[in-house]
Amino acid sequence: MSQKPLNVGLVGGGKGAFIVHPHQKAIHFDGTRRVVAGALFPEPRVALEEAKNWPYPIKGYGSYDEMIAANATLPDDEKLDYILIVTPNFVHFDPAMKAMKAGIAVFCEKPLCLNLKEADELVKTARKLNVPFAVAHTYLGHWTTRFSRYIVHSGLLGDIRWVDSYYIQGWLATKVETSSQQASWRVDPKRAGGSGCGGDIGTHALMQLRYVTGLEVAQLSAQLETFVEGRMLDDHFTIYCKLNNGAKALVRASQVCIGHKNDLGIEVAGTKGTLRWRQEEPECVTIHLPNQPDRVYWRNAVTAGDGFLPKNLPADLMAEPTIPSGHGEAFHDAFARLHRCFEADVRKWKAGKSFQADGSKYATVEDGWTGIAFIETCVRSSKKRGAWTPMPKPV
């Protein structure tokens, strides 16, 4: 028998917010989740108007406080199963905390919150209440990212020596924050936190490194730079890292490189070979081996036992592609894969079963904590002219 679709409530997403729409399409992707409610804007009147004009019928609320409070009075089949937080960074902590305490799972946009104090509290509360909590690091949802993780974690590249993980954009090459809502809050320390470029996209580059390699940053030397005059936060972010296995890495991001759009990528160099992946070409992974032609592996067209890959590949990994190779998966599919995996844990939790949020399927609240710890460490290092600075110990 088919299960009832999960009910999802939106926090934020009104007035032309970009990121809510890939999310809401991904939520409806499988027919097993649906958006049913929303507190879409800080001003109650506007929030209700935005809900009224939503592309399909949803219950509008004047605030997320109202939505969370009302949930307790609803019949069980109408209650929210999780909320999706798509607000600016400074409105992540409060709704996430209140939802967890009300018994609602949380899917939150990155970065997790504004600072490490807030991150500590979110991790401790999620653990204490045993509530599913996902952080929206989109690019972990590409199947080729998961395939890259398998290759590295299986030791097929040997011992990892060097990682270059980057995210390069050009949309903030001029002072567009004076006319763009999307830009204005990202360069405001009160709403974005201690780093602009680093918090916005540098955290994606860090997450890609950690997810694909399984390695952690032990120490770092940071340069946070601002090229656009008068901008309050960095728009260029360059971090040299020492990893916990002794390898070195570069985590870099920029929003002032004209011509670049959403150029996230990673190169992992080991003692046996090198892996390259780019999210703007997300259908393939390239492997470089000594004295051999390059190997290009396409999603849903991977052959086991080819002289590089072993004969037995993980069944769950190979079952994940949704359409044949040549029919491109893309950005929305990546979002959908994350929501699909989160749904599985929410259903287990709702049924009183244990769930294993180990970071292998989506970024967890602990991953979100690491992103905030990384940003704060980078800010401290940069203020000391790039002094080597250790990462704090996990909470």
PDB file of C-alpha atoms in Angstrom, residues 55-219:
ATOM      1  CA  PRO A  55       1.676  28.376  -7.731  1.00  0.00           C
ATOM      2  CA  TYR A  56      -0.508  25.753  -6.006  1.00  0.00           C
ATOM      3  CA  PRO A  57      -2.716  25.903  -2.895  1.00  0.00           C
ATOM      4  CA  ILE A  58      -0.881  25.995   0.453  1.00  0.00           C
ATOM      5  CA  LYS A  59      -1.871  27.173   3.928  1.00  0.00           C
ATOM      6  CA  GLY A  60      -0.306  30.562   4.562  1.00  0.00           C
ATOM      7  CA  TYR A  61       0.908  31.781   7.940  1.00  0.00           C
ATOM      8  CA  GLY A  62       1.982  35.235   9.045  1.00  0.00           C
ATOM      9  CA  SER A  63       5.101  33.878  10.753  1.00  0.00           C
ATOM     10  CA  TYR A  64       6.968  30.648  11.348  1.00  0.00           C
ATOM     11  CA  ASP A  65       6.063  30.943  15.046  1.00  0.00           C
ATOM     12  CA  GLU A  66       2.412  30.836  14.041  1.00  0.00           C
ATOM     13  CA  MET A  67       2.959  27.897  11.682  1.00  0.00           C
ATOM     14  CA  ILE A  68       4.846  25.842  14.273  1.00  0.00           C
ATOM     15  CA  ALA A  69       2.302  26.627  17.018  1.00  0.00           C
ATOM     16  CA  ALA A  70      -0.659  25.779  14.776  1.00  0.00           C
ATOM     17  CA  ASN A  71       0.887  22.434  13.914  1.00  0.00           C
ATOM     18  CA  ALA A  72       0.206  21.113  17.413  1.00  0.00           C
ATOM     19  CA  THR A  73      -3.561  21.535  16.940  1.00  0.00           C
ATOM     20  CA  LEU A  74      -3.814  19.840  13.533  1.00  0.00           C
ATOM     21  CA  PRO A  75      -5.062  16.283  12.963  1.00  0.00           C
ATOM     22  CA  ASP A  76      -2.186  13.796  12.649  1.00  0.00           C
ATOM     23  CA  ASP A  77      -2.559  13.432   8.877  1.00  0.00           C
ATOM     24  CA  GLU A  78      -2.277  17.219   8.444  1.00  0.00           C
ATOM     25  CA  LYS A  79       0.713  17.818  10.712  1.00  0.00           C
ATOM     26  CA  LEU A  80       4.034  18.902   9.230  1.00  0.00           C
ATOM     27  CA  ASP A  81       6.580  16.113   8.880  1.00  0.00           C
ATOM     28  CA  TYR A  82       9.440  18.530   8.264  1.00  0.00           C
ATOM     29  CA  ILE A  83      10.104  22.175   7.595  1.00  0.00           C
ATOM     30  CA  LEU A  84      12.359  23.602   4.910  1.00  0.00           C
ATOM     31  CA  ILE A  85      14.230  26.769   5.927  1.00  0.00           C
ATOM     32  CA  VAL A  86      15.168  28.938   2.929  1.00  0.00           C
ATOM     33  CA  THR A  87      15.706  32.285   4.651  1.00  0.00           C
ATOM     34  CA  PRO A  88      18.887  34.398   4.847  1.00  0.00           C
ATOM     35  CA  ASN A  89      21.477  32.997   7.251  1.00  0.00           C
ATOM     36  CA  PHE A  90      20.422  35.054  10.283  1.00  0.00           C
ATOM     37  CA  VAL A  91      16.949  33.430  10.229  1.00  0.00           C
ATOM     38  CA  HIS A  92      18.140  29.817  10.325  1.00  0.00           C
ATOM     39  CA  PHE A  93      18.750  29.233  14.031  1.00  0.00           C
ATOM     40  CA  ASP A  94      15.449  30.324  15.567  1.00  0.00           C
ATOM     41  CA  PRO A  95      12.973  28.421  13.355  1.00  0.00           C
ATOM     42  CA  ALA A  96      15.198  25.329  13.354  1.00  0.00           C
ATOM     43  CA  MET A  97      15.374  25.300  17.146  1.00  0.00           C
ATOM     44  CA  LYS A  98      11.645  25.920  17.594  1.00  0.00           C
ATOM     45  CA  ALA A  99      10.708  23.255  15.040  1.00  0.00           C
ATOM     46  CA  MET A 100      12.872  20.614  16.710  1.00  0.00           C
ATOM     47  CA  LYS A 101      11.394  21.402  20.126  1.00  0.00           C
ATOM     48  CA  ALA A 102       7.918  21.076  18.578  1.00  0.00           C
ATOM     49  CA  GLY A 103       8.773  17.630  17.213  1.00  0.00           C
ATOM     50  CA  ILE A 104       9.226  18.659  13.579  1.00  0.00           C
ATOM     51  CA  ALA A 105      12.221  17.521  11.510  1.00  0.00           C
ATOM     52  CA  VAL A 106      14.348  20.217   9.846  1.00  0.00           C
ATOM     53  CA  PHE A 107      15.858  20.645   6.382  1.00  0.00           C
ATOM     54  CA  CYS A 108      17.884  23.879   6.436  1.00  0.00           C
ATOM     55  CA  GLU A 109      19.708  25.822   3.758  1.00  0.00           C
ATOM     56  CA  LYS A 110      23.417  26.352   4.302  1.00  0.00           C
ATOM     57  CA  PRO A 111      25.309  27.709   6.081  1.00  0.00           C
ATOM     58  CA  LEU A 112      23.728  26.231   9.183  1.00  0.00           C
ATOM     59  CA  CYS A 113      23.521  29.515  11.115  1.00  0.00           C
ATOM     60  CA  LEU A 114      25.483  32.687  11.936  1.00  0.00           C
ATOM     61  CA  ASN A 115      28.108  31.542  14.413  1.00  0.00           C
ATOM     62  CA  LEU A 116      29.575  28.630  16.328  1.00  0.00           C
ATOM     63  CA  LYS A 117      27.560  29.338  19.491  1.00  0.00           C
ATOM     64  CA  GLU A 118      24.336  28.844  17.538  1.00  0.00           C
ATOM     65  CA  ALA A 119      25.778  25.809  15.754  1.00  0.00           C
ATOM     66  CA  ASP A 120      26.691  24.195  19.091  1.00  0.00           C
ATOM     67  CA  GLU A 121      23.129  24.613  20.347  1.00  0.00           C
ATOM     68  CA  LEU A 122      21.585  23.188  17.178  1.00  0.00           C
ATOM     69  CA  VAL A 123      23.796  20.088  17.268  1.00  0.00           C
ATOM     70  CA  LYS A 124      23.152  19.469  20.966  1.00  0.00           C
ATOM     71  CA  THR A 125      19.388  19.901  20.562  1.00  0.00           C
ATOM     72  CA  ALA A 126      19.165  17.649  17.486  1.00  0.00           C
ATOM     73  CA  ARG A 127      21.078  14.952  19.340  1.00  0.00           C
ATOM     74  CA  LYS A 128      19.101  15.301  22.572  1.00  0.00           C
ATOM     75  CA  LEU A 129      15.734  15.176  20.830  1.00  0.00           C
ATOM     76  CA  ASN A 130      16.918  12.698  18.166  1.00  0.00           C
ATOM     77  CA  VAL A 131      15.337  14.775  15.394  1.00  0.00           C
ATOM     78  CA  PRO A 132      16.320  14.316  11.713  1.00  0.00           C
ATOM     79  CA  PHE A 133      18.192  17.417  10.539  1.00  0.00           C
ATOM     80  CA  ALA A 134      19.577  17.955   7.035  1.00  0.00           C
ATOM     81  CA  VAL A 135      21.662  20.831   5.672  1.00  0.00           C
ATOM     82  CA  ALA A 136      21.173  21.642   1.993  1.00  0.00           C
ATOM     83  CA  HIS A 137      24.564  21.033   0.422  1.00  0.00           C
ATOM     84  CA  THR A 138      23.033  20.530  -2.984  1.00  0.00           C
ATOM     85  CA  TYR A 139      25.938  19.080  -4.903  1.00  0.00           C
ATOM     86  CA  LEU A 140      26.174  15.991  -2.714  1.00  0.00           C
ATOM     87  CA  GLY A 141      22.952  15.021  -4.492  1.00  0.00           C
ATOM     88  CA  HIS A 142      24.611  14.504  -7.874  1.00  0.00           C
ATOM     89  CA  TRP A 143      25.059  10.793  -8.494  1.00  0.00           C
ATOM     90  CA  THR A 144      28.544  11.444  -9.837  1.00  0.00           C
ATOM     91  CA  THR A 145      29.506  13.046  -6.521  1.00  0.00           C
ATOM     92  CA  ARG A 146      28.458   9.845  -4.768  1.00  0.00           C
ATOM     93  CA  PHE A 147      30.363   7.781  -7.312  1.00  0.00           C
ATOM     94  CA  SER A 148      33.430   9.974  -6.706  1.00  0.00           C
ATOM     95  CA  ARG A 149      33.083   9.355  -2.971  1.00  0.00           C
ATOM     96  CA  TYR A 150      32.985   5.611  -3.582  1.00  0.00           C
ATOM     97  CA  ILE A 151      36.136   5.725  -5.732  1.00  0.00           C
ATOM     98  CA  VAL A 152      38.137   7.695  -3.168  1.00  0.00           C
ATOM     99  CA  HIS A 153      36.842   5.875  -0.083  1.00  0.00           C
ATOM    100  CA  SER A 154      37.580   2.499  -1.735  1.00  0.00           C
ATOM    101  CA  GLY A 155      41.261   3.391  -2.060  1.00  0.00           C
ATOM    102  CA  LEU A 156      41.257   3.208  -5.852  1.00  0.00           C
ATOM    103  CA  LEU A 157      43.326   6.416  -6.006  1.00  0.00           C
ATOM    104  CA  GLY A 158      45.733   5.219  -3.312  1.00  0.00           C
ATOM    105  CA  ASP A 159      46.717   7.534  -0.482  1.00  0.00           C
ATOM    106  CA  ILE A 160      45.378  11.060  -0.979  1.00  0.00           C
ATOM    107  CA  ARG A 161      48.110  13.693  -1.298  1.00  0.00           C
ATOM    108  CA  TRP A 162      46.372  16.798  -2.594  1.00  0.00           C
ATOM    109  CA  VAL A 163      42.835  18.158  -3.032  1.00  0.00           C
ATOM    110  CA  ASP A 164      41.740  21.277  -4.898  1.00  0.00           C
ATOM    111  CA  SER A 165      38.101  22.081  -4.139  1.00  0.00           C
ATOM    112  CA  TYR A 166      36.679  25.293  -5.533  1.00  0.00           C
ATOM    113  CA  TYR A 167      33.537  27.283  -6.312  1.00  0.00           C
ATOM    114  CA  ILE A 168      33.991  30.226  -8.688  1.00  0.00           C
ATOM    115  CA  GLN A 169      31.340  32.788  -9.661  1.00  0.00           C
ATOM    116  CA  GLY A 170      31.321  36.231 -11.240  1.00  0.00           C
ATOM    117  CA  TRP A 171      27.928  37.691 -10.327  1.00  0.00           C
ATOM    118  CA  LEU A 172      29.308  40.000  -7.594  1.00  0.00           C
ATOM    119  CA  ALA A 173      32.103  41.459  -9.724  1.00  0.00           C
ATOM    120  CA  THR A 174      30.392  44.856  -9.413  1.00  0.00           C
ATOM    121  CA  LYS A 175      28.447  46.390  -6.545  1.00  0.00           C
ATOM    122  CA  VAL A 176      25.101  44.844  -7.442  1.00  0.00           C
ATOM    123  CA  GLU A 177      23.986  44.692  -3.790  1.00  0.00           C
ATOM    124  CA  THR A 178      22.572  48.213  -4.123  1.00  0.00           C
ATOM    125  CA  SER A 179      19.868  46.897  -6.455  1.00  0.00           C
ATOM    126  CA  SER A 180      19.667  43.144  -5.837  1.00  0.00           C
ATOM    127  CA  GLN A 181      17.802  41.562  -2.915  1.00  0.00           C
ATOM    128  CA  GLN A 182      19.721  38.315  -3.432  1.00  0.00           C
ATOM    129  CA  ALA A 183      23.047  40.144  -3.181  1.00  0.00           C
ATOM    130  CA  SER A 184      22.238  42.650  -0.429  1.00  0.00           C
ATOM    131  CA  TRP A 185      21.931  40.252   2.484  1.00  0.00           C
ATOM    132  CA  ARG A 186      24.893  38.125   1.357  1.00  0.00           C
ATOM    133  CA  VAL A 187      27.316  41.022   1.864  1.00  0.00           C
ATOM    134  CA  ASP A 188      25.799  42.218   5.155  1.00  0.00           C
ATOM    135  CA  PRO A 189      27.606  40.760   8.207  1.00  0.00           C
ATOM    136  CA  LYS A 190      24.485  41.095  10.362  1.00  0.00           C
ATOM    137  CA  ARG A 191      22.514  38.845   8.013  1.00  0.00           C
ATOM    138  CA  ALA A 192      25.223  36.665   6.426  1.00  0.00           C
ATOM    139  CA  GLY A 193      27.729  36.158   9.250  1.00  0.00           C
ATOM    140  CA  GLY A 194      31.495  36.589   9.388  1.00  0.00           C
ATOM    141  CA  SER A 195      32.234  35.745   5.753  1.00  0.00           C
ATOM    142  CA  GLY A 196      30.404  36.617   2.551  1.00  0.00           C
ATOM    143  CA  CYS A 197      31.924  34.544  -0.230  1.00  0.00           C
ATOM    144  CA  GLY A 198      33.203  31.886   2.178  1.00  0.00           C
ATOM    145  CA  GLY A 199      29.887  31.410   3.915  1.00  0.00           C
ATOM    146  CA  ASP A 200      27.841  31.507   0.734  1.00  0.00           C
ATOM    147  CA  ILE A 201      29.857  29.219  -1.546  1.00  0.00           C
ATOM    148  CA  GLY A 202      33.145  28.408   0.203  1.00  0.00           C
ATOM    149  CA  THR A 203      31.170  26.112   2.508  1.00  0.00           C
ATOM    150  CA  HIS A 204      30.058  24.162  -0.577  1.00  0.00           C
ATOM    151  CA  ALA A 205      33.688  23.694  -1.634  1.00  0.00           C
ATOM    152  CA  LEU A 206      34.589  22.520   1.869  1.00  0.00           C
ATOM    153  CA  MET A 207      31.652  20.100   1.984  1.00  0.00           C
ATOM    154  CA  GLN A 208      32.593  18.663  -1.396  1.00  0.00           C
ATOM    155  CA  LEU A 209      36.124  18.018  -0.137  1.00  0.00           C
ATOM    156  CA  ARG A 210      34.944  16.376   3.085  1.00  0.00           C
ATOM    157  CA  TYR A 211      32.235  14.279   1.431  1.00  0.00           C
ATOM    158  CA  VAL A 212      34.282  12.967  -1.486  1.00  0.00           C
ATOM    159  CA  THR A 213      37.505  12.284   0.424  1.00  0.00           C
ATOM    160  CA  GLY A 214      36.286  11.545   3.951  1.00  0.00           C
ATOM    161  CA  LEU A 215      39.124  13.763   5.204  1.00  0.00           C
ATOM    162  CA  GLU A 216      38.937  16.679   7.611  1.00  0.00           C
ATOM    163  CA  VAL A 217      40.734  20.024   7.782  1.00  0.00           C
ATOM    164  CA  ALA A 218      43.125  20.001  10.743  1.00  0.00           C
ATOM    165  CA  GLN A 219      44.772  23.423  10.271  1.00  0.00           C
TER     166      GLN A 219
END
